[in-house]
Coordinates of C-alpha atoms and ligand atoms in Angstrom, one line a residue:
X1 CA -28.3 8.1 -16.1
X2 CA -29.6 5.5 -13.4
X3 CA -26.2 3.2 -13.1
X4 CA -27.4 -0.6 -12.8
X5 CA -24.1 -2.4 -13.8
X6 CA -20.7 -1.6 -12.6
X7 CA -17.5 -3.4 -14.0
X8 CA -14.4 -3.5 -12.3
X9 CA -11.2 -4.3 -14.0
X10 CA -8.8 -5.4 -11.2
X11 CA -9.5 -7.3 -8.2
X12 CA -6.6 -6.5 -6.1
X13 CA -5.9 -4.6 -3.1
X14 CA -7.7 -1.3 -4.3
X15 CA -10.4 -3.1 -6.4
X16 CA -11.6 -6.2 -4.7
X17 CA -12.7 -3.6 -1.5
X18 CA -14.1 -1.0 -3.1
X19 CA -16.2 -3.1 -5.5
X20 CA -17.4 -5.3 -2.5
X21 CA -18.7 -2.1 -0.1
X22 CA -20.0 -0.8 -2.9
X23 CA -22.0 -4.1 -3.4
X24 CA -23.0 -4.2 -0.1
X25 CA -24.4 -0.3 0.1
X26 CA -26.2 -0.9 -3.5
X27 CA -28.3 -3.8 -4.1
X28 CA -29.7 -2.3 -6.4
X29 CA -26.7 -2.7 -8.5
X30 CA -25.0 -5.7 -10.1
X31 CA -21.4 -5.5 -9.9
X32 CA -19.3 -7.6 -11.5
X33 CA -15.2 -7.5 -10.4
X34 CA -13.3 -8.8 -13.9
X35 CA -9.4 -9.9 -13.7
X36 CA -6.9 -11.8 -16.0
X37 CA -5.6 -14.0 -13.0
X38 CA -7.5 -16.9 -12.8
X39 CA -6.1 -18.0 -9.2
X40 CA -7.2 -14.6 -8.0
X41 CA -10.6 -14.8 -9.2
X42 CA -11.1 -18.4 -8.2
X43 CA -9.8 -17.0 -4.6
X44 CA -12.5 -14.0 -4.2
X45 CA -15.2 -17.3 -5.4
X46 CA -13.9 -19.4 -2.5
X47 CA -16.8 -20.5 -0.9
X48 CA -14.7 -20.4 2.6
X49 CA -14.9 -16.2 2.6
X50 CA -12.2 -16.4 5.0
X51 CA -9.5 -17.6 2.3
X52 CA -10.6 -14.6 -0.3
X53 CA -7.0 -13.3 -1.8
X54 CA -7.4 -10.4 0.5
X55 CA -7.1 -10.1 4.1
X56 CA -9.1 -6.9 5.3
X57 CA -10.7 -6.7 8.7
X58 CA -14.5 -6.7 8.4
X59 CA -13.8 -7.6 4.8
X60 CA -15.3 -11.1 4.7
X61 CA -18.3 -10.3 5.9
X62 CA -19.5 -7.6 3.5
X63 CA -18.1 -10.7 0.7
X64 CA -20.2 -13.3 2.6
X65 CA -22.9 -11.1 2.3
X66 CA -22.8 -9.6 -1.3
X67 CA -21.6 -12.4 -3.4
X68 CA -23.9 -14.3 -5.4
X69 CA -26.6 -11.2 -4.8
X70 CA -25.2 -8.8 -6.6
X71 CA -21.7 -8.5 -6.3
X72 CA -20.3 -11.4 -9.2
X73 CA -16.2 -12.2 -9.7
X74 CA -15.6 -13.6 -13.0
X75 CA -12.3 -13.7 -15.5
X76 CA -14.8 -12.9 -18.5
X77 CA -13.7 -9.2 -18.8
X78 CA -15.2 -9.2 -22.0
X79 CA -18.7 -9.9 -20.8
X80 CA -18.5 -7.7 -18.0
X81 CA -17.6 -4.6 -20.2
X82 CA -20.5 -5.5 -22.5
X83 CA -23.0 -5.6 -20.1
X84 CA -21.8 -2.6 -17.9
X85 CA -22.9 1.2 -18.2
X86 CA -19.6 2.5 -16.0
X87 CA -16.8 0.3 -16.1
X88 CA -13.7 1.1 -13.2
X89 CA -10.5 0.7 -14.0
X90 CA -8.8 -0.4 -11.3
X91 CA -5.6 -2.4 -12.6
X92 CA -2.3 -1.9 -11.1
X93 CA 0.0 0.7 -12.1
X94 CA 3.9 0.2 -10.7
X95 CA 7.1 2.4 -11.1
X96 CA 8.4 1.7 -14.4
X97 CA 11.2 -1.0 -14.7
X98 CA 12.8 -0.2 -18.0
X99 CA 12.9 2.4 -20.6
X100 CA 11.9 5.8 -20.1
X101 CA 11.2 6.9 -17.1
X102 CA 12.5 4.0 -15.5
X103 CA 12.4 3.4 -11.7
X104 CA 10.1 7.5 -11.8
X105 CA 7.7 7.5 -14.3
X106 CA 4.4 5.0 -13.7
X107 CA 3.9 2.2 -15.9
X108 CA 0.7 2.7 -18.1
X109 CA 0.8 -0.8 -19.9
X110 CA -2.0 -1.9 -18.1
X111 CA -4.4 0.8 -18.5
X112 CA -4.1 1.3 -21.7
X113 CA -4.5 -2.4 -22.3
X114 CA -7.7 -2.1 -20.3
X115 CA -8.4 0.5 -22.7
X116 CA -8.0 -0.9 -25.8
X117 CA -10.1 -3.9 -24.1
X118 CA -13.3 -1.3 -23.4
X119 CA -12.8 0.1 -26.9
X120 CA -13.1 -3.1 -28.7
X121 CA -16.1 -4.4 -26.9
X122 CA -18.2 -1.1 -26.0
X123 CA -21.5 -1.4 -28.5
X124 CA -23.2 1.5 -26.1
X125 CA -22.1 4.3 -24.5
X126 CA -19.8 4.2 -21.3
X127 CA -18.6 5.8 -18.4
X128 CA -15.2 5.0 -17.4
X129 CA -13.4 5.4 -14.1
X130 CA -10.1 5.6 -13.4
X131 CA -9.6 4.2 -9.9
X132 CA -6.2 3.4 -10.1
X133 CA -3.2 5.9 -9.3
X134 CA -2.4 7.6 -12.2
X135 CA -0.3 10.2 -13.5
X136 CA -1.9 13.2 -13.9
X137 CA -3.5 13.3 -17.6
X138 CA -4.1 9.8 -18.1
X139 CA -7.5 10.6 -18.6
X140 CA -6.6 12.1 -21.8
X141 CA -4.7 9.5 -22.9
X142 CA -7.3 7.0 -21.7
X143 CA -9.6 9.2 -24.3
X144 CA -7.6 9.1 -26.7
X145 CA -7.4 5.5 -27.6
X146 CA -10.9 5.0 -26.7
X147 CA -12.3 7.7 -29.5
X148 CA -9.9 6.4 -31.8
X149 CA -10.2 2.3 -31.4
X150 CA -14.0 2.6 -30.4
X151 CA -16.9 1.4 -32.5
X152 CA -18.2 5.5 -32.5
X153 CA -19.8 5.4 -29.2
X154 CA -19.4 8.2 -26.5
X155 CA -16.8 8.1 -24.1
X156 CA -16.9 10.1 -20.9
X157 CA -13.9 9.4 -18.7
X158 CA -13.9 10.2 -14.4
X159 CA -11.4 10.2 -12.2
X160 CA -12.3 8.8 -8.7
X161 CA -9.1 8.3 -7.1
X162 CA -9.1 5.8 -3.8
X163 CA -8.1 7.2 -0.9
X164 CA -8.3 4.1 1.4
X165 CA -5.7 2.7 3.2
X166 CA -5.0 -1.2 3.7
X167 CA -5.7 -2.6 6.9
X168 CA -8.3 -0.3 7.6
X169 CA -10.3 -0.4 4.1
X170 CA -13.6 -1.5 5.0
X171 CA -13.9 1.5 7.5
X172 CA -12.5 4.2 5.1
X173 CA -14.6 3.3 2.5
X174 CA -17.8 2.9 4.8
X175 CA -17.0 6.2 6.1
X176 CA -14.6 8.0 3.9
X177 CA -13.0 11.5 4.5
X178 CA -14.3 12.7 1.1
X179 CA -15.2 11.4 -1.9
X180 CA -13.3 13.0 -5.1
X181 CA -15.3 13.0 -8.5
X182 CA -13.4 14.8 -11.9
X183 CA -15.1 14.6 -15.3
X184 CA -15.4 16.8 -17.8
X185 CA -17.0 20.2 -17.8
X186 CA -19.1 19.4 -20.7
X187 CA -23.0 18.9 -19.9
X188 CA -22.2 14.9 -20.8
X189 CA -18.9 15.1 -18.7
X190 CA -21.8 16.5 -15.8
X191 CA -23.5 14.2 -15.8
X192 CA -21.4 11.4 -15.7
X193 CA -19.8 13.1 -13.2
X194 CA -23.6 12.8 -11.2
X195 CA -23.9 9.2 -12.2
X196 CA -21.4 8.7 -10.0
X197 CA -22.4 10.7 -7.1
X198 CA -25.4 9.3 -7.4
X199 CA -23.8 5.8 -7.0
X200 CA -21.8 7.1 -3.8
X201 CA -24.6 9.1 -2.3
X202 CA -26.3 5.6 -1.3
X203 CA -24.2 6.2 1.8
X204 CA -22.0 8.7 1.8
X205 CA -23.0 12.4 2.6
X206 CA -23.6 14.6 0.2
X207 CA -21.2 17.3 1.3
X208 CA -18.5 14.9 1.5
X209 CA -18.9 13.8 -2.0
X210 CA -16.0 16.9 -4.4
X211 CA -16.9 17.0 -8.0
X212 CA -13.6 18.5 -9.7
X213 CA -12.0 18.3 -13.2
X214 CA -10.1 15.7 -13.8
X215 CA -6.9 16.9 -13.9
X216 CA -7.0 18.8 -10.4
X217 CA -8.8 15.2 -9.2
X218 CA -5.9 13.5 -10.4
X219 CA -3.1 15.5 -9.3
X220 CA -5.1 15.8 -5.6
X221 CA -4.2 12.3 -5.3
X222 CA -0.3 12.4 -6.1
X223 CA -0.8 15.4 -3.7
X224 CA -2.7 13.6 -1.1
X225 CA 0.2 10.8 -1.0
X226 CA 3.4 13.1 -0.9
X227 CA 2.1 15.2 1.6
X228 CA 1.1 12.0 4.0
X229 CA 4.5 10.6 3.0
X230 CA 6.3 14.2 3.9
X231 CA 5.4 14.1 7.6
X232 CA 6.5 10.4 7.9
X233 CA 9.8 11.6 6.4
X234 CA 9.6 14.9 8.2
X235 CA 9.3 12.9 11.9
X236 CA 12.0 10.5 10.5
X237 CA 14.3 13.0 10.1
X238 CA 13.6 14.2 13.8
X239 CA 14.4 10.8 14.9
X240 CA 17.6 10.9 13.9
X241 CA 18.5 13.7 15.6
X242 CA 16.8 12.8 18.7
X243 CA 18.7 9.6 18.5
X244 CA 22.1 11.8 18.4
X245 CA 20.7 14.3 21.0
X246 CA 18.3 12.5 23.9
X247 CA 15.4 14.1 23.0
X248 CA 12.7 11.2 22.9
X249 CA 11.0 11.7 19.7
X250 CA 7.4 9.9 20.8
X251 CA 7.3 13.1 23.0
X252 CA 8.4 15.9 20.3
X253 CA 5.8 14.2 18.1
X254 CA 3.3 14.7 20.9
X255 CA 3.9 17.8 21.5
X256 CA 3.7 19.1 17.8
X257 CA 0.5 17.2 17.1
X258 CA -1.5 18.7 19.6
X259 CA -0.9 22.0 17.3
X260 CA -4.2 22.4 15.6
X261 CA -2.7 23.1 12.6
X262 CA -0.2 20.4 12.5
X263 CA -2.6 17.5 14.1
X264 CA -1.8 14.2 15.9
X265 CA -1.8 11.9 12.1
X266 CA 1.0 10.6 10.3
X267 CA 3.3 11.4 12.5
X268 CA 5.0 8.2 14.2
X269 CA 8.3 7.7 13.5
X270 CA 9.1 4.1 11.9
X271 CA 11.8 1.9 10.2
X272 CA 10.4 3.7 7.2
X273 CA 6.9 3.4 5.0
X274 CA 6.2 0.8 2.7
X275 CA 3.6 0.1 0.4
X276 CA 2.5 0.5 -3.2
X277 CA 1.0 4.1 -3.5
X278 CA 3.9 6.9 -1.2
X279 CA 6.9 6.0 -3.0
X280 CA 5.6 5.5 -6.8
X281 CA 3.0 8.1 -6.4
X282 CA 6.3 10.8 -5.0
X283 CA 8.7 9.2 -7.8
X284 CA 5.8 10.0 -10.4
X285 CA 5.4 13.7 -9.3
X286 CA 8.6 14.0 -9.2
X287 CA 8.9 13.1 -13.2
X288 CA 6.3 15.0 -14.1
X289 CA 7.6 18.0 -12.3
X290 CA 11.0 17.3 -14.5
X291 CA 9.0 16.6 -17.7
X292 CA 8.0 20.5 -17.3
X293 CA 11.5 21.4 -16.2
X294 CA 10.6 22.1 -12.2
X295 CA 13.5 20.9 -11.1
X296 CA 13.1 22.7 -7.8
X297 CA 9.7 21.0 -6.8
X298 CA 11.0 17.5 -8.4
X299 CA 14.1 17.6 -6.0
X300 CA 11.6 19.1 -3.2
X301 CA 9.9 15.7 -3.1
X302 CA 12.5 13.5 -4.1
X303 CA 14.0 14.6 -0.8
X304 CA 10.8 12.3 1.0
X305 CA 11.8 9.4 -0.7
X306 CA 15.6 10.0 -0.2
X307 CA 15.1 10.3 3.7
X308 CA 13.4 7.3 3.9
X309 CA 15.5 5.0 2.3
X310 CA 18.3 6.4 4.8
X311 CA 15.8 5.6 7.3
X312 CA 15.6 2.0 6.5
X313 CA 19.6 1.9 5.8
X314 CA 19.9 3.9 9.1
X315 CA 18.2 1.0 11.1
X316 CA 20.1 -2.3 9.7
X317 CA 23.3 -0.1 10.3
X318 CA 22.8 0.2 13.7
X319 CA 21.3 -3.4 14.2
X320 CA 25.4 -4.5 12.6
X321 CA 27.3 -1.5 14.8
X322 CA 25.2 -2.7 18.0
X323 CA 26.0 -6.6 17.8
X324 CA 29.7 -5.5 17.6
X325 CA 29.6 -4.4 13.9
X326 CA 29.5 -8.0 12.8
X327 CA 26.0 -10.2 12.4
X328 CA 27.8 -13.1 10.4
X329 CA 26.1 -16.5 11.0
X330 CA 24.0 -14.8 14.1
X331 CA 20.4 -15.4 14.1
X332 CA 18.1 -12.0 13.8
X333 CA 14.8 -12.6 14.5
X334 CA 12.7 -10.4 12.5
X335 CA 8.6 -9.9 13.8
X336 CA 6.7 -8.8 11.1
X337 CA 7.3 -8.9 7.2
X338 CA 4.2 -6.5 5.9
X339 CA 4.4 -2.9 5.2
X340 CA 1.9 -1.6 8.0
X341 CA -0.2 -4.4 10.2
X342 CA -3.5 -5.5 9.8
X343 CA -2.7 -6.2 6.0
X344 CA -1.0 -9.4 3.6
X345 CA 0.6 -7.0 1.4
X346 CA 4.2 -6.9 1.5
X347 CA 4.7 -4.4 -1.3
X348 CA 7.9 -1.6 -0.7
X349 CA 7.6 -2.7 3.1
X350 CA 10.4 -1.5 4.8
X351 CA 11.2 -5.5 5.7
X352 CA 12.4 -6.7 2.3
X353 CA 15.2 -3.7 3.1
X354 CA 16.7 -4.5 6.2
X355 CA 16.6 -8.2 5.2
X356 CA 18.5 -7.3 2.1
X357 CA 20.9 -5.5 3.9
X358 CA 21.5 -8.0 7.2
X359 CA 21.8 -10.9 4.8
X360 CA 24.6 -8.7 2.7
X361 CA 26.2 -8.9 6.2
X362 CA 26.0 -12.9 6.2
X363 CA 23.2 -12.7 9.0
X364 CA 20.6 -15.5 9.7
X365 CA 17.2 -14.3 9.4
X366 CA 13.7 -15.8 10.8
X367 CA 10.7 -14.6 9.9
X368 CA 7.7 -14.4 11.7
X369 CA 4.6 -12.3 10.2
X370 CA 0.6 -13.6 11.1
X371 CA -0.5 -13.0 7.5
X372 CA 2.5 -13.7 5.0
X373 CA 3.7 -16.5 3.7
X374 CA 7.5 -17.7 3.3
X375 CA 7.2 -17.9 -0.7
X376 CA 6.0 -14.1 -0.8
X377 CA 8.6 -13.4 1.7
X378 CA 10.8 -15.2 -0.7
X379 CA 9.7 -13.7 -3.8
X380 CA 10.2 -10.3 -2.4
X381 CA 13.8 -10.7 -2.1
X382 CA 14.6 -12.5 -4.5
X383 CA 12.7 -9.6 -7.0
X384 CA 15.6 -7.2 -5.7
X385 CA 18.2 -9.7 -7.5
X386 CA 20.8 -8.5 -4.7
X387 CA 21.7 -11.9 -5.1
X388 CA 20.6 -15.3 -6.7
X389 CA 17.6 -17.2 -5.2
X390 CA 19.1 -19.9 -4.0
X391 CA 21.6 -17.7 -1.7
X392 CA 18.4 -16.1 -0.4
X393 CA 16.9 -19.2 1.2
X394 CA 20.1 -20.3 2.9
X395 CA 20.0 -17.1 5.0
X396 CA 16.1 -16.8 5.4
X397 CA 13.8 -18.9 7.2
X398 CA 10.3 -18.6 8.7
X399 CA 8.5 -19.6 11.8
X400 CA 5.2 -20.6 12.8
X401 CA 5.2 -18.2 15.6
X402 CA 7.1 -15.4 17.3
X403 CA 8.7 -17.6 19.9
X404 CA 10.0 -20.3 17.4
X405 CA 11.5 -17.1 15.3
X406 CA 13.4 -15.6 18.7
X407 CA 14.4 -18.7 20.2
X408 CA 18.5 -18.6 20.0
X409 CA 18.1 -15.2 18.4
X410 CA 21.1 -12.7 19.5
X411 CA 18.2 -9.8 18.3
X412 CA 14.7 -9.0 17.2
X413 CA 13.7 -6.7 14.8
X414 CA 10.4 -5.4 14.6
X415 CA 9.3 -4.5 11.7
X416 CA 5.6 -4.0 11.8
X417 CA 3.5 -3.2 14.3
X418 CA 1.3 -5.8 14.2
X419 CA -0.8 -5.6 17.8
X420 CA -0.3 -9.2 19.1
X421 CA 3.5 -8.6 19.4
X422 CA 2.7 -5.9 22.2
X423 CA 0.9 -8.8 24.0
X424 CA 3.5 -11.8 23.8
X425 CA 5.0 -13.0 27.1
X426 CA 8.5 -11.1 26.2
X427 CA 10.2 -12.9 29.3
X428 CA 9.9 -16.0 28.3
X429 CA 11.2 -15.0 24.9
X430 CA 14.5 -13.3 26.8
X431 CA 15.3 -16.6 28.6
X432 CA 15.0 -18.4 25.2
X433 CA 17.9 -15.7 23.2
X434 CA 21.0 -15.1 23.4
X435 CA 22.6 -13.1 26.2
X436 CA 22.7 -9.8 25.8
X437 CA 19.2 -10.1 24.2
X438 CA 18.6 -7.3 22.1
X439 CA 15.1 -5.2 20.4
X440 CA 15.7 -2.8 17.8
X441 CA 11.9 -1.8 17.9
X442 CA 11.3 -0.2 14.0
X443 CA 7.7 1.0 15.3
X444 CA 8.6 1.8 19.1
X445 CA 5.3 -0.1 20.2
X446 CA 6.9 -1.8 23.2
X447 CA 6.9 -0.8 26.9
X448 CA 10.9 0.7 27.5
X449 CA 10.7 0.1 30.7
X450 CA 8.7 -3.1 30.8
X451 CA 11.6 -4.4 28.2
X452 CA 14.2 -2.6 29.8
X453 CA 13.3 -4.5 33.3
X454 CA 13.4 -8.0 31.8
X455 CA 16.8 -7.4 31.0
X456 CA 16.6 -6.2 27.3
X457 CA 19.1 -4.2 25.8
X458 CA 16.5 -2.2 23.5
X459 CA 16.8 0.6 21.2
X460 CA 13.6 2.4 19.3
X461 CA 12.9 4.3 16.6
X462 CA 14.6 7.5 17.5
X463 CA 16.1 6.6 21.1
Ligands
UDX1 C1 -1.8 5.3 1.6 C2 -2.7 6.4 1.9 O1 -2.9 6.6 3.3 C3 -4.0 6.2 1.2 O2 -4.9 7.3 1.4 C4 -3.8 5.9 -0.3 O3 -5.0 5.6 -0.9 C5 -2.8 4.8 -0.5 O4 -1.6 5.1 0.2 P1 -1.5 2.8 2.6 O5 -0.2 2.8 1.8 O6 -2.4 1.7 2.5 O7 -2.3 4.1 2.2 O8 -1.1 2.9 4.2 P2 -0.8 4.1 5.2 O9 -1.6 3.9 6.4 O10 -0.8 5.4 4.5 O11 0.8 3.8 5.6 C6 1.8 3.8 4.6 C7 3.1 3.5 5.3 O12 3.5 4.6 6.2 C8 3.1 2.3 6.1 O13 4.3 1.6 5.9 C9 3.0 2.8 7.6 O14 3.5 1.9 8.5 C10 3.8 4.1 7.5 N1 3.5 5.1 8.5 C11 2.3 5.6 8.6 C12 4.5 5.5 9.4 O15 5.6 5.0 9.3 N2 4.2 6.4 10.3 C13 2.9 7.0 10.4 O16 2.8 7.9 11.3 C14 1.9 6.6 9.5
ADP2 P1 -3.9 -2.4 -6.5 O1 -3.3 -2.3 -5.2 O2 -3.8 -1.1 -7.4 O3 -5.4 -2.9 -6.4 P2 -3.2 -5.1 -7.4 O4 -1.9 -5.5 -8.0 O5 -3.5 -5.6 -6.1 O6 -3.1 -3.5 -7.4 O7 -4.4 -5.4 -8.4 C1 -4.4 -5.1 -9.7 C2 -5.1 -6.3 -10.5 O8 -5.4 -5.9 -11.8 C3 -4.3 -7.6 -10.5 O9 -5.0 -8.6 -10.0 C4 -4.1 -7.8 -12.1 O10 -4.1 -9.2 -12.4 C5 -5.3 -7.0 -12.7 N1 -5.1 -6.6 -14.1 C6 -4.0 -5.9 -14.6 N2 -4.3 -5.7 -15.9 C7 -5.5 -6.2 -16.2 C8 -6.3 -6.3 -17.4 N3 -5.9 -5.7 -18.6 N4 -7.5 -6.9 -17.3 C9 -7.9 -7.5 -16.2 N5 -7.2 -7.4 -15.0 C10 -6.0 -6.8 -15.0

């Protein structure tokens, strides 16, 4: 079948992207991006593209040029389903916060909302997408309340799991790695399955393009995550030792990457990684591989997460040891609030941490990141309930820029590595701190000896 109309349920971080390129690489195709949140939707129908609700490089453009044509935003999910022949689901899907599974286990409510939605309206035949990370036989759950709420028409459920990352969206989904396709083995489930290829071959080779079953699709993403979060976790534990050692960890992760078969990615050490897919996507492999009683593989890849929250813990310790194991009422300028740069989302960032922590040592914080705001900076910590809101914003401020955040500042954090702070003129910022002036650099992006010269006492990642 010839897809004309696509609906996507979601426009966030995952949806909003996808459904735009794919707008822009199919004309031919009206696609029509549904959500619940009206402020969203009115955001992505801002008529200045430049304030859309996502911030993406290259992003606006591909907006600017599909909107209106054929790429629609709209809060009438009904409609949408109606009119569409394959209908994404790209809705969030967080750790759960209560009940079983709780803090592991990913929270379905959503998708099976989304579900029940498709069910009620469908008068035709559908193909369904999951987009969204999912624990591994969703699909058949997905099924299931479709074929039993439906009005009798046929089902066929894919799995096309996202493999972009934020900040560089636009060029991973221009010119991804692969494409992943799983769908049934039936002759319907085939040829769903080659609607969609169809959809993707408009610009993506055909070789890149897997066709799979769904469950090896689904589990390939879980897979895809840990194994990215493993060598994050796997370097961070290096930097430890390093730290204790001398060894300069920049240099070991050098020299191991230019092993063929270990490769130069995903291997710079960090304050820790952040964001909404490597820790829910581990937790949620790691309760499935206890729902079947692997205890040995769930405590396998518990052990990623558990070394990165040390790594985070690891770095606000030695931030309080450093300034004389006490950061009560001393300003700490922290440069960057959002999980990796080039992004607006804030979610898991290693940030919300090491504020949590230096403000349970009575520090004064100031913020300064290019793309958040001070009410999501806010909301983050106040979501961890550490304390109450109001005790949050008497130790947390923001600034308008970097040198406003470090002026008076006994230390600077960085937190993100965000490529205008490599730029800044850093001596002008050490005449305006306190003496000794000191850079705990969470993404070792600055010049040692450049820093060093000026007069900062400055401590990296591993050094
Ligand atoms: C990730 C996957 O890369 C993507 O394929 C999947 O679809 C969603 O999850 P994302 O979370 O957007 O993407 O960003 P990614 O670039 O993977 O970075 C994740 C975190 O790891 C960030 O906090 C980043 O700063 C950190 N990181 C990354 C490191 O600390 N060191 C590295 O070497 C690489
Ligand atoms: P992701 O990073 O997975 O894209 P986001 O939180 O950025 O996650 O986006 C998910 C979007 O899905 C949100 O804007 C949310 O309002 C929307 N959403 C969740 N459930 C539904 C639903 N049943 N119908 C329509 N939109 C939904």
């Amino acid at each position: 079948m010839s897809i004309t109309k696509i609906c996507c349920i979601g426009a966030g971080y995952v949806g909003g992207p996808t459904m735009a390129v794919i707008a822009q690489k199919c004309p031919q195709i009206q696609v029509t991006v549904v959500d619940l949140n009206q402020e969203r939707i009115a955001a992505w129908n801002n008529e200045d593209v430049t304030t859309i609700p996502i911030y993406e490089p290259g992003l606006a453009e591909i907006v600017a040029e599909a909107r209106g044509r054929n790429l629609f935003f709209s809060t009438d999910v009904e409609k949408a389903i109606d009119e569409a022949e394959m209908i994404f689901i790209s809705v969030n899907t967080p750790t759960k916060t209560y009940g079983k599974g709780k803090g592991m286990a990913a929270d379905l409510k959503f998708i099976e909302l989304c579900a029940r939605q498709i069910a009620k309206v469908a008068k035709d035949n559908k193909i369904v997408v999951e987009k969204s990370t999912l624990p591994v036989r969703t699909a058949e759950a997905l099924k299931s309340i479709l074929d039993h709420t439906g009005n009798g028409v046929q089902f066929q459920i894919l799995s096309n799991p996202e493999f972009l990352a934020e900040g560089t969206a636009v060029s991973d989904l221009l010119a991804p790695d692969r494409i992943l396709i799983g769908g049934d083995t039936t002759p319907e489930g085939e040829q769903a399955i080659q609607s969609l290829v169809a959809v993707y071959a408009n610009w993506v080779a055909p070789e890149k393009i897997l066709t799979t079953n769904v469950w090896s699709s689904e589990l390939s993403k879980l897979t895809a995550n840990a194994f990215l979060a493993q060598r994050i976790s796997s370097i961070n534990a290096m930097s430890e030792l390093c730290e204790q050692t001398g060894a300069d960890v920049n240099e070991v992760a050098r020299a191991i990457g230019m092993d063929s078969r270990i490769g130069p990615k995903f291997l710079k050490a960090s304050v820790g990684f952040g964001g909404s897919c490597f820790q829910k996507d581990i937790l949620n492999l790691v309760y499935i591989a206890k729902s079947y009683g692997l205890h040995e593989v769930a405590d396998y890849w518990e052990q990623v997460i558990i070394m990165n929250d040390h790594q985070k813990r690891r770095f606000s310790n030695k931030i309080v040891q450093t300034l004389y194991n006490t950061v009560a009422d001393k300003k700490i300028a922290l440069l960057g609030w959002a999980f990796k740069k080039d992004t607006n989302d804030t979610r898991e960032s290693a940030a919300i941490y090491v504020a949590d922590d230096l403000i349970n040592e009575e520090a004064r914080l100031t913020v300064y990141d290019p793309k958040v705001s001070f009410s999501k900076i806010l909301s983050d910590l106040d979501y961890l309930e550490s304390r109450t809101p109001g005790k949050n914003k008497e130790h947390i401020a923001a600034a308008a820029t970097a040198y406003e955040a470090c002026q008076n500042a006994h230390a600077i954090a960085i937190l993100t590595e965000w490529d205008e702070f490599r730029s800044y003129d850093w001596q002008k910022i050490y005449d305006s701190m306190q003496k000794p002036a000191f850079v705990f650099d969470g993404r070792n992006i600055l010049d040692v000896d450049q820093m060093k010269a000026i007069g900062f006492v400055y401590l990296g990642i591993g050094a």
